[in-house]
Tab-separated table of C-alpha atoms in Angstrom:
chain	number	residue	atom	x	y	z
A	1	UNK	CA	0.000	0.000	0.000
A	2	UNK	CA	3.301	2.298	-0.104
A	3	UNK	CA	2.951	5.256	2.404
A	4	UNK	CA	0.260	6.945	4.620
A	5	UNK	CA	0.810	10.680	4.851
A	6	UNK	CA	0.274	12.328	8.140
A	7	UNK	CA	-2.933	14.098	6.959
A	8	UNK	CA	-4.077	10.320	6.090
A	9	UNK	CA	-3.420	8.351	9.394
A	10	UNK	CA	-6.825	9.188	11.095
A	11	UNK	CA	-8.756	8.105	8.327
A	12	UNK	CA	-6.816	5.112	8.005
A	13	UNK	CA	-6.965	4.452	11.116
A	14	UNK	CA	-10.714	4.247	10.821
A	15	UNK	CA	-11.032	1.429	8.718
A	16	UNK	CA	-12.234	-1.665	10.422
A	17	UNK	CA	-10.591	-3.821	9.934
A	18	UNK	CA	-7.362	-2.602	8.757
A	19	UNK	CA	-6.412	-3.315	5.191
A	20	UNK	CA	-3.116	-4.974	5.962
A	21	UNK	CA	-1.323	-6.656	9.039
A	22	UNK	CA	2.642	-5.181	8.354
A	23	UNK	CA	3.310	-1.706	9.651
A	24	UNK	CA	6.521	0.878	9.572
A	25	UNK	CA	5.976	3.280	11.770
A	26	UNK	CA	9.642	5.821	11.223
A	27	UNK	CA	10.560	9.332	11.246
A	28	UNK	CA	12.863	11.795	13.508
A	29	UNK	CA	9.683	12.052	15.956
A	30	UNK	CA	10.017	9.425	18.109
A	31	UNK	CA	6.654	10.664	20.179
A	32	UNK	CA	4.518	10.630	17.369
A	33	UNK	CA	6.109	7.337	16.064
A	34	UNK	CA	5.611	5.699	19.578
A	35	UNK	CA	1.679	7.419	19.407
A	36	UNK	CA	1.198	6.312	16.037
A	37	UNK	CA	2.506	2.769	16.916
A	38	UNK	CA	0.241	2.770	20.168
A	39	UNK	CA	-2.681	3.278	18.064
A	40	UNK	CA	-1.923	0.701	15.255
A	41	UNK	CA	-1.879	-1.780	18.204
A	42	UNK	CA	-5.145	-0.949	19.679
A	43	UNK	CA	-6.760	-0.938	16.471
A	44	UNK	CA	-5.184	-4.271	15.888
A	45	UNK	CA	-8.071	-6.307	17.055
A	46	UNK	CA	-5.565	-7.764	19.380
A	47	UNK	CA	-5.635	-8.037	23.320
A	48	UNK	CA	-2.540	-5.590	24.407
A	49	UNK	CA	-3.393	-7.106	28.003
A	50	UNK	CA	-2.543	-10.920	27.217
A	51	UNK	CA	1.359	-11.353	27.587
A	52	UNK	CA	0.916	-14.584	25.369
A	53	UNK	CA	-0.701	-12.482	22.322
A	54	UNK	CA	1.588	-9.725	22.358
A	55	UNK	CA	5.483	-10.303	21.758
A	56	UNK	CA	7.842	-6.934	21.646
A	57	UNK	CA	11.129	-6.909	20.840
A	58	UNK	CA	13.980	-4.684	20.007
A	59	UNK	CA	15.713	-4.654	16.940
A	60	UNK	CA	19.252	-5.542	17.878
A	61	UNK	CA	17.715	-9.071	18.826
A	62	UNK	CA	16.961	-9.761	14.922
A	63	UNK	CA	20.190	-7.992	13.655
A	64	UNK	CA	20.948	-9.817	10.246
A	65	UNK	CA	18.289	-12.952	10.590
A	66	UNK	CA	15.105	-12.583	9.730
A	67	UNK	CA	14.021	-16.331	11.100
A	68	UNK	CA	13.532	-14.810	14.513
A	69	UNK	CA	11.009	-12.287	13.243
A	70	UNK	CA	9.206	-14.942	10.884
A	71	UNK	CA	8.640	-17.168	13.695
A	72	UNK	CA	7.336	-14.999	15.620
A	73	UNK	CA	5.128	-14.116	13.172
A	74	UNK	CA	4.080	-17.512	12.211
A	75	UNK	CA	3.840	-19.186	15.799
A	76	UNK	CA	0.111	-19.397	17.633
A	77	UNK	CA	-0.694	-18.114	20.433
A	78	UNK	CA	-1.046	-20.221	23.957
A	79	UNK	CA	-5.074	-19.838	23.485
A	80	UNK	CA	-5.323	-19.798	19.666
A	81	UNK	CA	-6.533	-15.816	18.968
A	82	UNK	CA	-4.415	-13.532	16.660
A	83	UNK	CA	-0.952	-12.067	17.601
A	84	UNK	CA	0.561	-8.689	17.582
A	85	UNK	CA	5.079	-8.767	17.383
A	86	UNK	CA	5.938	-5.393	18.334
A	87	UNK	CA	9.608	-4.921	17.029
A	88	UNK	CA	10.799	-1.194	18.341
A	89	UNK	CA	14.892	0.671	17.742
A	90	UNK	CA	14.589	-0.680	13.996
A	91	UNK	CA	17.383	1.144	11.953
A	92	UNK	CA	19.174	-0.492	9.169
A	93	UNK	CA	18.603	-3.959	10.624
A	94	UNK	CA	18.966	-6.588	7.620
A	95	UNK	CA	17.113	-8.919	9.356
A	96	UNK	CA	13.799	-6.479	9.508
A	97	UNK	CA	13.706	-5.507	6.054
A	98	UNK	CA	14.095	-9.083	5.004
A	99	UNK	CA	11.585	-10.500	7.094
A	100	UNK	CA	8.899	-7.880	5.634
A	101	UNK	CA	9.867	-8.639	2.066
A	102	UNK	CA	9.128	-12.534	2.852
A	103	UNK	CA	6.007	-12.184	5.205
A	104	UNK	CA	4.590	-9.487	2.473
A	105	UNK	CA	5.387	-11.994	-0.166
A	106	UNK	CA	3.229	-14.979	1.888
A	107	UNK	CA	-0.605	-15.302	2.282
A	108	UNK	CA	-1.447	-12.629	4.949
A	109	UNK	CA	-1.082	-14.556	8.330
A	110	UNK	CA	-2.890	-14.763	12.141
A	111	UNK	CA	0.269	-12.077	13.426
A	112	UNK	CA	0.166	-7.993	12.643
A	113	UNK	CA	3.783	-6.745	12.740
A	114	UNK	CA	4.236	-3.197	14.030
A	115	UNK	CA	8.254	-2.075	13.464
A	116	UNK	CA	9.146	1.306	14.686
A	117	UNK	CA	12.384	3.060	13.361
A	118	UNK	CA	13.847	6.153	13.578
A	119	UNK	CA	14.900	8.911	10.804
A	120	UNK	CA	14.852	6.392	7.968
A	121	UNK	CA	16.471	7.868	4.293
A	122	UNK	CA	14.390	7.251	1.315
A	123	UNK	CA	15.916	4.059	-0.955
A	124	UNK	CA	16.539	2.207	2.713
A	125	UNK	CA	16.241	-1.417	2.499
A	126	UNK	CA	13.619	-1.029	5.311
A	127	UNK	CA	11.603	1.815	3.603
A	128	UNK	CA	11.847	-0.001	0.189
A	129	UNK	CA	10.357	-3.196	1.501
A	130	UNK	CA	7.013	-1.510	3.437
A	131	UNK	CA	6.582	1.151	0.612
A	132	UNK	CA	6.940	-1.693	-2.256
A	133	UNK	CA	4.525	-4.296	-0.642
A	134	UNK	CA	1.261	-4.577	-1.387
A	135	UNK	CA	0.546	-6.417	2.047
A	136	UNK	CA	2.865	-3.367	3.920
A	137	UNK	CA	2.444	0.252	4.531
A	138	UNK	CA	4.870	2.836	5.985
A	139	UNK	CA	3.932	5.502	7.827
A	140	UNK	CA	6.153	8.248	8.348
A	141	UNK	CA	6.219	10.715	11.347
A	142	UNK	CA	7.839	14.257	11.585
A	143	UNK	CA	7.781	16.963	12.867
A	144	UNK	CA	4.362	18.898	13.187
A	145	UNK	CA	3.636	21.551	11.633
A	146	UNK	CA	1.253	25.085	12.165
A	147	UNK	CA	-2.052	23.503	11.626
A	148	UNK	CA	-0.963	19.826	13.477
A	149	UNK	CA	0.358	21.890	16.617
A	150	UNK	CA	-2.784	24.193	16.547
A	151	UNK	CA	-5.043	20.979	16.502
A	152	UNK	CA	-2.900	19.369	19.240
A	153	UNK	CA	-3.447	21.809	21.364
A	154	UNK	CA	-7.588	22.407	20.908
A	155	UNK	CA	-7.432	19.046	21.722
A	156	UNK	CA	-5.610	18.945	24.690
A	157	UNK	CA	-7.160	21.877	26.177
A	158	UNK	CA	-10.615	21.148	25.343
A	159	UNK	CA	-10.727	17.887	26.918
A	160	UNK	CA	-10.297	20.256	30.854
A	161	UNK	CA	-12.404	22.848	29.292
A	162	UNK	CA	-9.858	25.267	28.896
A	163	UNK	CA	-9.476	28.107	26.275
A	164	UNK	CA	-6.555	30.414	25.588
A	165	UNK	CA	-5.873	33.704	24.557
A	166	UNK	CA	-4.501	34.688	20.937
A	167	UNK	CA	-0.660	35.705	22.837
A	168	UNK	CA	-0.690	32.389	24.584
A	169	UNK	CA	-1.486	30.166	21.980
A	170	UNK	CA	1.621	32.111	20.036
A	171	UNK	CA	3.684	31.618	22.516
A	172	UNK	CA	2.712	27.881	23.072
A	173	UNK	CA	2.992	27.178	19.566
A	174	UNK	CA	6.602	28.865	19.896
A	175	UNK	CA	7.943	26.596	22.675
A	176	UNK	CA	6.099	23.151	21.696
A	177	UNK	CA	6.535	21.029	18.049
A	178	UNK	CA	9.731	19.300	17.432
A	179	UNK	CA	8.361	15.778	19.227
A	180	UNK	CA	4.728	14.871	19.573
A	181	UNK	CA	5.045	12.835	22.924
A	182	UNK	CA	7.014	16.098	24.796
A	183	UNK	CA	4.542	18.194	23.320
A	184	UNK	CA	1.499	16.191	24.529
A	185	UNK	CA	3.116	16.221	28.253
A	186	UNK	CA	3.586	19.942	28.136
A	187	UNK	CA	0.447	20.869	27.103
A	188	UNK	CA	-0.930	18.469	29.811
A	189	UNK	CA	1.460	20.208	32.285
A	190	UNK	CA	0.074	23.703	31.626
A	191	UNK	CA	-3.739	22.061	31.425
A	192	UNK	CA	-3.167	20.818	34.925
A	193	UNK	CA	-1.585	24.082	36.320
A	194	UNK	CA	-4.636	26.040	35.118
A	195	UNK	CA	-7.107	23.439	36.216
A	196	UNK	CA	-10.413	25.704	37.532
A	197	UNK	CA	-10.000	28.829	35.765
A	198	UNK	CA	-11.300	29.753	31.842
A	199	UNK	CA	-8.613	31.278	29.747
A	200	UNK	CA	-4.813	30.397	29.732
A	201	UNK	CA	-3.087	33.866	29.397
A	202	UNK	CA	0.425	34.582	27.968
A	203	UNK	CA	2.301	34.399	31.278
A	204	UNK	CA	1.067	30.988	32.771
A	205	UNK	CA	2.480	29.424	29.001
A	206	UNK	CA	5.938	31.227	30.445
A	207	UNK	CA	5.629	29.578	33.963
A	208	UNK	CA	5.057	26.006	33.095
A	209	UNK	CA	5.904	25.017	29.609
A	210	UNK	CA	9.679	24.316	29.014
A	211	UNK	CA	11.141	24.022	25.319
A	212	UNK	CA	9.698	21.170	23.939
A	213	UNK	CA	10.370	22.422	20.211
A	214	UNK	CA	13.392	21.135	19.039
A	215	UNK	CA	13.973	17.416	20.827
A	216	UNK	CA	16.275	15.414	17.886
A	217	UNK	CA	19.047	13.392	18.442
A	218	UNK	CA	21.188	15.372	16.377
A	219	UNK	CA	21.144	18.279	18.645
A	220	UNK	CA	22.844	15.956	20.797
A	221	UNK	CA	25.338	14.825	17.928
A	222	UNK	CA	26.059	18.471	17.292
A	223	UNK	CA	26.897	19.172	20.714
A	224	UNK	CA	28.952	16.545	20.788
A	225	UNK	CA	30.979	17.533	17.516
A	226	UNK	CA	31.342	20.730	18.746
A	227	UNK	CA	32.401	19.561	22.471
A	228	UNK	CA	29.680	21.667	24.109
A	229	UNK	CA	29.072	19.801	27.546
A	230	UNK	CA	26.225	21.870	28.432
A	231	UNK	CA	24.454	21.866	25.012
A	232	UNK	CA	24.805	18.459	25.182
A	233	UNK	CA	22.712	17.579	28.458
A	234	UNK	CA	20.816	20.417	27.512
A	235	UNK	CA	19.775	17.826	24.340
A	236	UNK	CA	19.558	14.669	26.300
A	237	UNK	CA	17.379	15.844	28.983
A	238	UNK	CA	15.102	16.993	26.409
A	239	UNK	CA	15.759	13.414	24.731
A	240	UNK	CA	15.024	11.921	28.339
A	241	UNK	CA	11.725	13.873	28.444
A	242	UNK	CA	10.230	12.474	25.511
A	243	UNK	CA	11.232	8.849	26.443
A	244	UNK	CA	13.401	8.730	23.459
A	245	UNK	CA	16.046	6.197	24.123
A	246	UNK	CA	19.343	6.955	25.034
A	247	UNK	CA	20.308	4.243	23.147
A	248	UNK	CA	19.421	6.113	19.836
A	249	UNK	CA	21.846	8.603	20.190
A	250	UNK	CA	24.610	6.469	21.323
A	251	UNK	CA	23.627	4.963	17.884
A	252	UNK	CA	23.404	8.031	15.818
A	253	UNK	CA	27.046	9.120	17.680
A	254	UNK	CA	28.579	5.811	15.997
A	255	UNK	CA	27.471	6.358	12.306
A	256	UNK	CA	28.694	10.175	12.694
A	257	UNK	CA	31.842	9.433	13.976
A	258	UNK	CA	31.695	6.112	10.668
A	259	UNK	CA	31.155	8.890	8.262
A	260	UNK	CA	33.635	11.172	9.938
A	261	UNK	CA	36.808	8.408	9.289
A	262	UNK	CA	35.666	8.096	5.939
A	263	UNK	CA	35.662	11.808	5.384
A	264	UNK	CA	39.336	12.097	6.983
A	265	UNK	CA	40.174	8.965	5.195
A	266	UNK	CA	39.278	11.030	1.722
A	267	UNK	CA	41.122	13.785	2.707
A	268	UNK	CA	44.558	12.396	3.941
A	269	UNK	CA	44.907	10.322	0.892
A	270	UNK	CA	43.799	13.085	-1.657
A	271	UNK	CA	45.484	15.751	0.459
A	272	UNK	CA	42.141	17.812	-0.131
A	273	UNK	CA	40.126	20.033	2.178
A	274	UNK	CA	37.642	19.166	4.464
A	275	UNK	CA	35.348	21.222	2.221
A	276	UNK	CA	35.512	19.103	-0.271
A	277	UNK	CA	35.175	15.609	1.743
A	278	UNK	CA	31.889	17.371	2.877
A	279	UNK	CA	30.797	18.271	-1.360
A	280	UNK	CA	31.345	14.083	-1.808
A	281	UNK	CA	30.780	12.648	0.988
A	282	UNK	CA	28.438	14.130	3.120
A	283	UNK	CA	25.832	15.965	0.505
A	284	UNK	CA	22.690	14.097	2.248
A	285	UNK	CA	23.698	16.496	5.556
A	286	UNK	CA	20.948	18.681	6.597
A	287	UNK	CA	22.437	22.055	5.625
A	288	UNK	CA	22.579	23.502	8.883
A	289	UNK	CA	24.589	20.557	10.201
A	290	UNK	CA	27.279	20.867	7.176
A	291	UNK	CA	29.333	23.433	9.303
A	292	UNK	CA	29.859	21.377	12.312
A	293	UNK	CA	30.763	18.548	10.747
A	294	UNK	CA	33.234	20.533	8.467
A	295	UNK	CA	34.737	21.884	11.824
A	296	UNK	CA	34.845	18.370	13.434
A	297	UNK	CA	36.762	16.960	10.055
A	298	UNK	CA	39.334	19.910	10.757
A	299	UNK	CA	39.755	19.222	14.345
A	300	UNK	CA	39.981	15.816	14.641
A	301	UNK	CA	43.118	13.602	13.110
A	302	UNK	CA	42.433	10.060	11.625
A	303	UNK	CA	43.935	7.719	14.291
A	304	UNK	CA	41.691	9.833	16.743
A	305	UNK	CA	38.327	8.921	14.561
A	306	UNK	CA	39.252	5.915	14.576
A	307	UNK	CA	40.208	5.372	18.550
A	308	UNK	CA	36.715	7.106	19.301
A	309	UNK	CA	35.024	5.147	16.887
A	310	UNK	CA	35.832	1.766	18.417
A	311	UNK	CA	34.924	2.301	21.785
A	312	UNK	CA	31.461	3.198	20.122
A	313	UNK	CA	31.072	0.030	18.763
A	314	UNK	CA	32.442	-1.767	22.159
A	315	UNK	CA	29.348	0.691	23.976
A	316	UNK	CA	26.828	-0.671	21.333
A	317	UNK	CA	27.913	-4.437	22.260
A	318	UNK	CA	27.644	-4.016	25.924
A	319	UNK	CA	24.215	-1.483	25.617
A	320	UNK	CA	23.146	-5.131	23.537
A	321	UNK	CA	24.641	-7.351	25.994
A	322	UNK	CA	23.450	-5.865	29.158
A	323	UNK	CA	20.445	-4.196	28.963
A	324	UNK	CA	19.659	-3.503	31.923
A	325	UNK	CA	22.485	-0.829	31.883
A	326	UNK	CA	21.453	0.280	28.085
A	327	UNK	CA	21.214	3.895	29.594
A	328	UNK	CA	23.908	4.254	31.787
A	329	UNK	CA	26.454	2.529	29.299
A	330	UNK	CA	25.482	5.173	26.264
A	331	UNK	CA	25.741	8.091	29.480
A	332	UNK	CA	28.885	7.444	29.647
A	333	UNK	CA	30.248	6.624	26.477
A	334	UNK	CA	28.612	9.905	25.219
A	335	UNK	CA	29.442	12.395	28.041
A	336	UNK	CA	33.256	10.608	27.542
A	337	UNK	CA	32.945	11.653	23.848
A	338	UNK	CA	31.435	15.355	24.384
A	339	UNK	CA	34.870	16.219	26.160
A	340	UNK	CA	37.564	14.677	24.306
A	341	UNK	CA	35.904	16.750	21.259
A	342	UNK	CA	36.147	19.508	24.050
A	343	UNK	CA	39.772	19.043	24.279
A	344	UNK	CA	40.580	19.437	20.756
């Protein structure tokens, strides 16, 4: 079925029942993915209650082999009924994208599959194989815009019988946007603080709603690059706050620091400028992102990259092999990072 555009997911979501059982849920907000996923699964058909219907998993568990996922999807449940497999942190996971290109290519089974990713490119293996089934659909989640955040917040508000005034909603609208799930919370925040009275006025937005309007792991990156300490827990407790793993950024740091060797790799054997690593290599950079990364390539040396980039990869093995100490692992493997970039 290809994609569902954002203006399209209530409607779709009103179909009963829903025309297919194999769901991407991906985009750079991870609240609206996680709201969007929520509501797949309750529309589902499928008891969310009964820990033998429902089976969630993270993505790190399928890695390259999709026979975990198919399983899954094929097995029965304990008392017969359908299934829902939740897979969540999907990224460029071979394993994923080749399970939905096999299920998708099978007779439509007893199991829905709901995979949320992050910020996926377009031509992704995981992208390709939801947009080009016919048993699949993708749905793709970013940031809202004007008329999303205006509806948001009529909704919100509404619901405690609450209006507000013209400068408020301005300034709500100002502070609120960049994740759907931080945005939700802060507008809830202010409802409760205003509980009993009519009209939300200017100042009370000023009191109680923090900046909710920018929450992206690459702020974090960025800081990181640029060895701003500060900026950088600035970023993660806003990542925090919208229940955005950790984990994701830890991530994100790895593939920057990836693309960062092979940029200094480029230029060391060419003898060329970091300016034009950045016009080869990194032209799919969001343009506001270019500089940093152009500073980073000057400031750090090759054997550095590449020191910083393997204890990345050892964090990412022991996030995966414990768990339990996902968080405090990528904490310290990040805030390690933020001030050797410091130092140079």
């Amino acid at each position: 079925m290809a994609e569902v555009k954002s203006h399209e997911f209530d409607a779709f979501l009103k179909r009963k029942p829903l025309p297919v059982r194999l769901f991407l849920i991906y985009g750079p907000d991870r609240g609206l993915v996680s709201e969007r996923a929520a509501a797949i699964a309750a529309a589902s058909g499928v008891d969310l209650d009964d820990a033998f219907s429902v089976v969630k998993l993270d993505a790190g568990e399928i890695g390259s082999q999709p026979g975990r996922l198919i399983d899954e999807m094929n097995a029965i449940g304990l008392f017969g009924g359908e299934r829902l497999v939740w897979v969540r942190n999907a990224a460029s996971e071979k394993g994923v994208a080749d399970a939905i290109d096999m299920l998708a290519s099978a007779s439509p089974g007893p199991s829905t599959l709901i995979v949320e990713a992050g910020d996926l490119k377009k031509g992704s293996a995981l992208r390709k194989a939801a947009e080009a089934a016919s048993q699949a659909v993708a749905i793709p989640c970013y940031a809202d815009d004007g008329r999303a955040l205006q509806a948001l917040i009529d909704q919100e508000l509404a619901a405690e019988g609450l209006r507000i005034a013209p400068a408020a909603r301005q300034r709500l609208i100002e502070t609120i946007g960049g994740d759907r799930l931080a945005s939700r919370n802060e507008l809830r925040k202010l409802a409760l603080y205003c509980r009993g009275r009519e009209l939300i006025e200017e100042q009370d937005v000023e009191d109680i709603v923090g900046d909710a309007s920018a929450i992206s792991t690459d702020d974090a990156i960025d800081a990181i690059l640029k060895g701003d300490k500060d900026g950088f827990l600035h970023a993660i407790q806003k990542i925090v706050t919208s229940k955005t793993p950790i984990f994701l950024v830890l991530q994100g740091c790895l593939r920057q620091f990836q693309l960062l060797e092979l940029m200094r790799a480029e230029m060391d054997e060419k003898r060329a400028p970091a300016a034009q690593a950045m016009a080869t290599l990194g032209r799919h950079l969001h343009f506001r992102r270019k500089p940093i990364v152009e500073n980073a390539l000057k400031t750090w040396a090759s054997p550095a990259i590449r020191r910083e980039t393997q204890r990345l990869q050892a964090a990412v093995l022991q996030s995966r092999q414990r768990p339990a100490l996902e968080d405090t692992i990528a904490m310290q493997t990040l805030l390690a990072t933020v001030l050797q970039s410091a130092r140079r």
